[in-house]
């Protein structure tokens, strides 16, 4: 049986639903080509961070200012910016290079906090050849007077400003830390978003007990984390008309299949590829095809959303009604809980 793995993503028809998400792998053209050879249907680039762009601008402004006010003789000893590559320039070159070497769509990723950073660079990424744009809004409201409405409005404002600058599809990567995720997604749909990626995974700081310094700590995801995306995609499927992308915790073909059954159009992978290498994506793809053949699914379109909230045998399993059953399902290991 010939299995049709094609799926629609941001208005583009992809050959399958496996799309590597933003990671260091996209920085290296040979790694990106290995992902494509392994079966990747598209690739999301590593993120362009607003902080890095601002730092470059401040450094160049400082350099030019001191050259302007210095003495003629002393100015010759000051460094010049000839040959200096900013993060933005490097990113644009990387994007153009990926477009030249890959046949699959390339999605650029912007990670920022302020409205200005998004609108300034979105058009440049489009002009460099990006097939779509992922907006990764990282905003931690340390101001305790900032309301949930203000936070959500920031996302809407950023989306609206970016959509005015570009014609390519725009997908917004959301965190699960919203009061009403469903309502926010609907608001984004009305504002013109082409899709949402659920969910962004914030990296949490640690603390050094010797120095009392707050330190960065990188812990990669596990398959358990994909359940949060699975639940909300299942709840949204059929209720919105935009692309639903699943991210965080997708490590195996089982993980990917569950997200598709819930209603995802594509499944993103990152940590598993960092662990096992680009070729692992081919193993996941083969596992998906084998499962679909065993279950007699002819296409991804056929299985997509078949276990969503709207179609599940027991829709309450996605809701609080399943809470008690989940608690009752726990069984203590022998000798641990008496």
GROMACS .gro file of C-alpha atoms in nm:
model
  338
    1UNK     CA    1   0.000   0.000   0.000
    2UNK     CA    2   0.134   0.340  -0.099
    3UNK     CA    3   0.110   0.576   0.198
    4UNK     CA    4   0.060   0.948   0.133
    5UNK     CA    5   0.256   1.133   0.400
    6UNK     CA    6   0.194   1.481   0.259
    7UNK     CA    7   0.055   1.752   0.484
    8UNK     CA    8  -0.021   2.123   0.457
    9UNK     CA    9   0.189   2.363   0.660
   10UNK     CA   10   0.139   2.740   0.644
   11UNK     CA   11  -0.018   2.706   0.302
   12UNK     CA   12   0.273   2.494   0.172
   13UNK     CA   13   0.228   2.129   0.079
   14UNK     CA   14   0.505   1.928   0.246
   15UNK     CA   15   0.611   1.573   0.160
   16UNK     CA   16   0.569   1.463   0.523
   17UNK     CA   17   0.498   1.615   0.867
   18UNK     CA   18   0.854   1.599   1.009
   19UNK     CA   19   1.005   1.949   1.037
   20UNK     CA   20   1.322   1.995   1.245
   21UNK     CA   21   1.273   2.292   1.476
   22UNK     CA   22   1.515   2.574   1.557
   23UNK     CA   23   1.847   2.427   1.670
   24UNK     CA   24   2.224   2.458   1.616
   25UNK     CA   25   2.193   2.199   1.337
   26UNK     CA   26   2.059   2.465   1.099
   27UNK     CA   27   2.373   2.676   1.142
   28UNK     CA   28   2.581   2.424   0.946
   29UNK     CA   29   2.490   2.374   0.579
   30UNK     CA   30   2.617   2.015   0.579
   31UNK     CA   31   2.398   1.930   0.878
   32UNK     CA   32   2.098   2.091   0.712
   33UNK     CA   33   2.158   1.887   0.397
   34UNK     CA   34   2.183   1.570   0.606
   35UNK     CA   35   1.846   1.653   0.760
   36UNK     CA   36   1.699   1.700   0.413
   37UNK     CA   37   1.853   1.373   0.294
   38UNK     CA   38   1.707   1.195   0.598
   39UNK     CA   39   1.359   1.310   0.500
   40UNK     CA   40   1.301   1.652   0.660
   41UNK     CA   41   1.009   1.818   0.482
   42UNK     CA   42   1.116   2.171   0.584
   43UNK     CA   43   1.355   2.324   0.833
   44UNK     CA   44   1.322   2.597   1.094
   45UNK     CA   45   1.643   2.795   1.131
   46UNK     CA   46   1.813   2.870   1.460
   47UNK     CA   47   1.672   3.191   1.603
   48UNK     CA   48   1.795   3.543   1.537
   49UNK     CA   49   1.798   3.701   1.884
   50UNK     CA   50   1.700   4.064   1.922
   51UNK     CA   51   1.950   4.108   2.206
   52UNK     CA   52   2.241   4.011   1.981
   53UNK     CA   53   2.132   4.255   1.710
   54UNK     CA   54   2.098   4.538   1.963
   55UNK     CA   55   2.440   4.457   2.109
   56UNK     CA   56   2.596   4.478   1.762
   57UNK     CA   57   2.430   4.814   1.695
   58UNK     CA   58   2.548   4.957   2.027
   59UNK     CA   59   2.903   4.832   1.968
   60UNK     CA   60   2.918   4.991   1.622
   61UNK     CA   61   2.764   5.316   1.748
   62UNK     CA   62   3.024   5.330   2.026
   63UNK     CA   63   3.306   5.267   1.778
   64UNK     CA   64   3.190   5.533   1.531
   65UNK     CA   65   3.130   5.786   1.809
   66UNK     CA   66   3.486   5.755   1.937
   67UNK     CA   67   3.628   5.779   1.587
   68UNK     CA   68   3.431   6.100   1.530
   69UNK     CA   69   3.550   6.273   1.847
   70UNK     CA   70   3.912   6.146   1.847
   71UNK     CA   71   4.219   6.326   1.720
   72UNK     CA   72   4.326   6.259   1.364
   73UNK     CA   73   4.652   6.087   1.468
   74UNK     CA   74   4.482   5.880   1.739
   75UNK     CA   75   4.198   5.777   1.511
   76UNK     CA   76   4.436   5.567   1.303
   77UNK     CA   77   4.485   5.338   1.602
   78UNK     CA   78   4.112   5.277   1.653
   79UNK     CA   79   3.962   4.958   1.507
   80UNK     CA   80   3.749   5.002   1.199
   81UNK     CA   81   3.437   4.810   1.114
   82UNK     CA   82   3.560   4.685   0.776
   83UNK     CA   83   3.498   4.311   0.763
   84UNK     CA   84   3.305   4.302   1.089
   85UNK     CA   85   3.001   4.077   1.049
   86UNK     CA   86   2.701   4.151   1.268
   87UNK     CA   87   2.468   3.876   1.387
   88UNK     CA   88   2.203   4.004   1.148
   89UNK     CA   89   2.437   4.001   0.848
   90UNK     CA   90   2.560   3.653   0.938
   91UNK     CA   91   2.204   3.528   0.977
   92UNK     CA   92   2.093   3.672   0.644
   93UNK     CA   93   2.392   3.511   0.472
   94UNK     CA   94   2.314   3.181   0.642
   95UNK     CA   95   1.952   3.201   0.526
   96UNK     CA   96   2.054   3.277   0.170
   97UNK     CA   97   2.302   2.989   0.180
   98UNK     CA   98   2.040   2.742   0.301
   99UNK     CA   99   1.803   2.852   0.027
  100UNK     CA  100   2.075   2.787  -0.233
  101UNK     CA  101   2.167   2.443  -0.102
  102UNK     CA  102   1.829   2.300   0.005
  103UNK     CA  103   1.519   2.213  -0.194
  104UNK     CA  104   1.287   2.208   0.109
  105UNK     CA  105   1.125   2.524   0.255
  106UNK     CA  106   1.334   2.725   0.501
  107UNK     CA  107   1.156   2.902   0.788
  108UNK     CA  108   1.342   3.189   0.956
  109UNK     CA  109   1.301   3.237   1.332
  110UNK     CA  110   1.293   3.567   1.520
  111UNK     CA  111   1.334   3.568   1.898
  112UNK     CA  112   1.275   3.900   2.071
  113UNK     CA  113   1.096   4.102   2.334
  114UNK     CA  114   1.016   4.447   2.190
  115UNK     CA  115   0.787   4.541   1.898
  116UNK     CA  116   1.057   4.736   1.714
  117UNK     CA  117   1.297   4.444   1.672
  118UNK     CA  118   1.041   4.229   1.492
  119UNK     CA  119   0.924   4.478   1.234
  120UNK     CA  120   1.272   4.604   1.151
  121UNK     CA  121   1.411   4.264   1.052
  122UNK     CA  122   1.108   4.069   0.930
  123UNK     CA  123   1.119   4.226   0.584
  124UNK     CA  124   1.495   4.161   0.557
  125UNK     CA  125   1.441   3.792   0.629
  126UNK     CA  126   1.169   3.777   0.365
  127UNK     CA  127   1.397   3.947   0.110
  128UNK     CA  128   1.675   3.699   0.190
  129UNK     CA  129   1.445   3.418   0.078
  130UNK     CA  130   1.265   3.287   0.387
  131UNK     CA  131   0.959   3.081   0.292
  132UNK     CA  132   0.790   3.163   0.622
  133UNK     CA  133   0.865   3.336   0.952
  134UNK     CA  134   0.840   3.198   1.303
  135UNK     CA  135   0.792   3.455   1.578
  136UNK     CA  136   0.930   3.333   1.909
  137UNK     CA  137   0.816   3.592   2.163
  138UNK     CA  138   1.013   3.557   2.485
  139UNK     CA  139   0.859   3.784   2.744
  140UNK     CA  140   0.890   3.725   3.118
  141UNK     CA  141   0.669   3.982   3.296
  142UNK     CA  142   0.874   4.075   3.604
  143UNK     CA  143   0.643   4.374   3.656
  144UNK     CA  144   0.377   4.240   3.894
  145UNK     CA  145   0.130   4.506   3.783
  146UNK     CA  146   0.132   4.376   3.423
  147UNK     CA  147  -0.203   4.208   3.355
  148UNK     CA  148  -0.270   3.900   3.144
  149UNK     CA  149  -0.458   4.122   2.897
  150UNK     CA  150  -0.151   4.343   2.854
  151UNK     CA  151   0.073   4.041   2.798
  152UNK     CA  152  -0.158   3.888   2.539
  153UNK     CA  153  -0.203   4.222   2.364
  154UNK     CA  154   0.176   4.242   2.322
  155UNK     CA  155   0.160   3.922   2.115
  156UNK     CA  156  -0.125   4.057   1.905
  157UNK     CA  157   0.055   4.389   1.850
  158UNK     CA  158   0.378   4.217   1.744
  159UNK     CA  159   0.192   3.990   1.502
  160UNK     CA  160  -0.005   4.279   1.352
  161UNK     CA  161   0.310   4.488   1.302
  162UNK     CA  162   0.501   4.201   1.138
  163UNK     CA  163   0.212   4.105   0.908
  164UNK     CA  164   0.217   4.461   0.773
  165UNK     CA  165   0.582   4.417   0.676
  166UNK     CA  166   0.583   4.076   0.506
  167UNK     CA  167   0.376   3.874   0.262
  168UNK     CA  168   0.516   3.532   0.362
  169UNK     CA  169   0.328   3.315   0.615
  170UNK     CA  170   0.384   3.394   0.983
  171UNK     CA  171   0.361   3.137   1.261
  172UNK     CA  172   0.377   3.228   1.629
  173UNK     CA  173   0.546   3.002   1.881
  174UNK     CA  174   0.356   3.019   2.210
  175UNK     CA  175   0.436   2.922   2.565
  176UNK     CA  176   0.181   2.725   2.769
  177UNK     CA  177   0.180   2.994   3.039
  178UNK     CA  178  -0.139   3.174   2.943
  179UNK     CA  179  -0.466   3.195   3.132
  180UNK     CA  180  -0.670   3.091   2.829
  181UNK     CA  181  -0.465   2.941   2.549
  182UNK     CA  182  -0.767   2.870   2.331
  183UNK     CA  183  -0.889   3.229   2.342
  184UNK     CA  184  -0.541   3.364   2.265
  185UNK     CA  185  -0.510   3.136   1.962
  186UNK     CA  186  -0.850   3.254   1.838
  187UNK     CA  187  -0.742   3.619   1.884
  188UNK     CA  188  -0.424   3.550   1.688
  189UNK     CA  189  -0.627   3.384   1.413
  190UNK     CA  190  -0.849   3.692   1.386
  191UNK     CA  191  -0.536   3.912   1.378
  192UNK     CA  192  -0.407   3.720   1.076
  193UNK     CA  193  -0.163   3.460   1.207
  194UNK     CA  194  -0.107   3.170   0.968
  195UNK     CA  195  -0.031   2.918   1.239
  196UNK     CA  196   0.075   2.854   1.597
  197UNK     CA  197   0.348   2.628   1.730
  198UNK     CA  198   0.267   2.465   2.064
  199UNK     CA  199   0.459   2.492   2.287
  200UNK     CA  200   0.771   2.699   2.338
  201UNK     CA  201   0.999   2.554   2.603
  202UNK     CA  202   1.150   2.812   2.836
  203UNK     CA  203   1.491   2.726   2.976
  204UNK     CA  204   1.488   2.776   3.351
  205UNK     CA  205   1.789   2.912   3.542
  206UNK     CA  206   1.958   2.724   3.823
  207UNK     CA  207   2.140   2.846   4.135
  208UNK     CA  208   2.499   2.778   4.241
  209UNK     CA  209   2.490   2.709   4.615
  210UNK     CA  210   2.862   2.788   4.652
  211UNK     CA  211   2.867   3.129   4.484
  212UNK     CA  212   2.492   3.205   4.516
  213UNK     CA  213   2.498   3.306   4.149
  214UNK     CA  214   2.203   3.243   3.921
  215UNK     CA  215   2.338   3.026   3.641
  216UNK     CA  216   2.208   2.910   3.302
  217UNK     CA  217   2.103   2.546   3.287
  218UNK     CA  218   2.016   2.356   2.971
  219UNK     CA  219   1.810   2.041   3.009
  220UNK     CA  220   1.678   1.885   2.691
  221UNK     CA  221   1.318   1.769   2.666
  222UNK     CA  222   1.174   1.421   2.718
  223UNK     CA  223   0.880   1.251   2.549
  224UNK     CA  224   0.659   1.323   2.850
  225UNK     CA  225   0.657   1.695   2.760
  226UNK     CA  226   0.482   1.626   2.429
  227UNK     CA  227   0.159   1.547   2.618
  228UNK     CA  228   0.093   1.914   2.688
  229UNK     CA  229   0.106   1.994   2.316
  230UNK     CA  230  -0.105   1.687   2.242
  231UNK     CA  231  -0.381   1.798   2.478
  232UNK     CA  232  -0.411   2.153   2.344
  233UNK     CA  233  -0.380   2.062   1.980
  234UNK     CA  234  -0.656   1.808   2.034
  235UNK     CA  235  -0.869   2.081   2.191
  236UNK     CA  236  -0.803   2.327   1.906
  237UNK     CA  237  -0.838   2.090   1.612
  238UNK     CA  238  -1.146   2.173   1.405
  239UNK     CA  239  -1.206   2.494   1.598
  240UNK     CA  240  -0.945   2.703   1.417
  241UNK     CA  241  -0.846   2.709   1.051
  242UNK     CA  242  -0.478   2.789   1.097
  243UNK     CA  243  -0.176   2.557   1.096
  244UNK     CA  244  -0.123   2.366   1.420
  245UNK     CA  245   0.241   2.271   1.474
  246UNK     CA  246   0.352   2.053   1.765
  247UNK     CA  247   0.685   2.111   1.937
  248UNK     CA  248   0.867   2.006   2.258
  249UNK     CA  249   0.914   1.645   2.360
  250UNK     CA  250   0.876   1.474   2.022
  251UNK     CA  251   1.149   1.208   2.030
  252UNK     CA  252   1.005   0.895   1.867
  253UNK     CA  253   0.769   0.795   1.588
  254UNK     CA  254   0.514   0.713   1.858
  255UNK     CA  255   0.534   1.073   1.984
  256UNK     CA  256   0.489   1.211   1.633
  257UNK     CA  257   0.194   0.984   1.554
  258UNK     CA  258   0.012   1.081   1.875
  259UNK     CA  259   0.044   1.451   1.789
  260UNK     CA  260  -0.089   1.389   1.437
  261UNK     CA  261  -0.381   1.190   1.575
  262UNK     CA  262  -0.453   1.485   1.805
  263UNK     CA  263  -0.466   1.715   1.503
  264UNK     CA  264  -0.117   1.854   1.439
  265UNK     CA  265  -0.027   1.942   1.080
  266UNK     CA  266   0.346   1.900   1.147
  267UNK     CA  267   0.564   1.779   1.431
  268UNK     CA  268   0.889   1.955   1.518
  269UNK     CA  269   1.195   1.773   1.648
  270UNK     CA  270   1.504   1.913   1.816
  271UNK     CA  271   1.645   1.732   2.122
  272UNK     CA  272   1.622   1.385   1.965
  273UNK     CA  273   1.819   1.504   1.662
  274UNK     CA  274   2.082   1.664   1.885
  275UNK     CA  275   2.110   1.333   2.074
  276UNK     CA  276   2.113   1.095   1.777
  277UNK     CA  277   2.216   1.304   1.476
  278UNK     CA  278   2.032   1.411   1.159
  279UNK     CA  279   1.992   1.057   1.024
  280UNK     CA  280   1.770   0.967   1.320
  281UNK     CA  281   1.491   1.160   1.150
  282UNK     CA  282   1.482   0.889   0.883
  283UNK     CA  283   1.428   0.625   1.152
  284UNK     CA  284   1.133   0.820   1.288
  285UNK     CA  285   0.987   0.854   0.939
  286UNK     CA  286   1.021   0.480   0.874
  287UNK     CA  287   0.859   0.402   1.209
  288UNK     CA  288   0.564   0.624   1.123
  289UNK     CA  289   0.513   0.455   0.786
  290UNK     CA  290   0.532   0.109   0.941
  291UNK     CA  291   0.272   0.198   1.205
  292UNK     CA  292   0.039   0.351   0.947
  293UNK     CA  293   0.067   0.044   0.728
  294UNK     CA  294  -0.011  -0.187   1.022
  295UNK     CA  295  -0.313   0.025   1.118
  296UNK     CA  296  -0.420   0.056   0.752
  297UNK     CA  297  -0.398   0.434   0.730
  298UNK     CA  298  -0.355   0.539   0.367
  299UNK     CA  299  -0.251   0.898   0.440
  300UNK     CA  300  -0.158   1.150   0.705
  301UNK     CA  301  -0.476   1.339   0.612
  302UNK     CA  302  -0.679   1.033   0.711
  303UNK     CA  303  -0.529   0.995   1.055
  304UNK     CA  304  -0.490   1.366   1.135
  305UNK     CA  305  -0.728   1.472   1.412
  306UNK     CA  306  -0.896   1.132   1.438
  307UNK     CA  307  -0.835   1.131   1.814
  308UNK     CA  308  -0.890   1.503   1.868
  309UNK     CA  309  -1.126   1.634   2.132
  310UNK     CA  310  -1.405   1.657   1.875
  311UNK     CA  311  -1.358   1.299   1.754
  312UNK     CA  312  -1.226   1.107   2.054
  313UNK     CA  313  -1.433   0.821   2.193
  314UNK     CA  314  -1.407   0.987   2.536
  315UNK     CA  315  -1.354   1.364   2.488
  316UNK     CA  316  -1.354   1.413   2.865
  317UNK     CA  317  -1.020   1.230   2.875
  318UNK     CA  318  -0.861   1.556   2.757
  319UNK     CA  319  -1.033   1.751   3.034
  320UNK     CA  320  -1.058   1.752   3.414
  321UNK     CA  321  -1.297   1.454   3.415
  322UNK     CA  322  -0.991   1.237   3.360
  323UNK     CA  323  -0.808   1.384   3.660
  324UNK     CA  324  -0.923   1.130   3.919
  325UNK     CA  325  -0.867   0.838   3.681
  326UNK     CA  326  -0.512   0.957   3.626
  327UNK     CA  327  -0.442   0.971   3.998
  328UNK     CA  328  -0.596   0.627   4.048
  329UNK     CA  329  -0.377   0.484   3.772
  330UNK     CA  330  -0.062   0.531   3.982
  331UNK     CA  331   0.089   0.215   4.124
  332UNK     CA  332   0.376   0.237   4.369
  333UNK     CA  333   0.688   0.032   4.297
  334UNK     CA  334   0.722  -0.269   4.528
  335UNK     CA  335   0.856  -0.178   4.865
  336UNK     CA  336   0.855   0.197   4.809
  337UNK     CA  337   0.506   0.298   4.920
  338UNK     CA  338   0.351   0.097   5.202
   0.00000   0.00000   0.00000
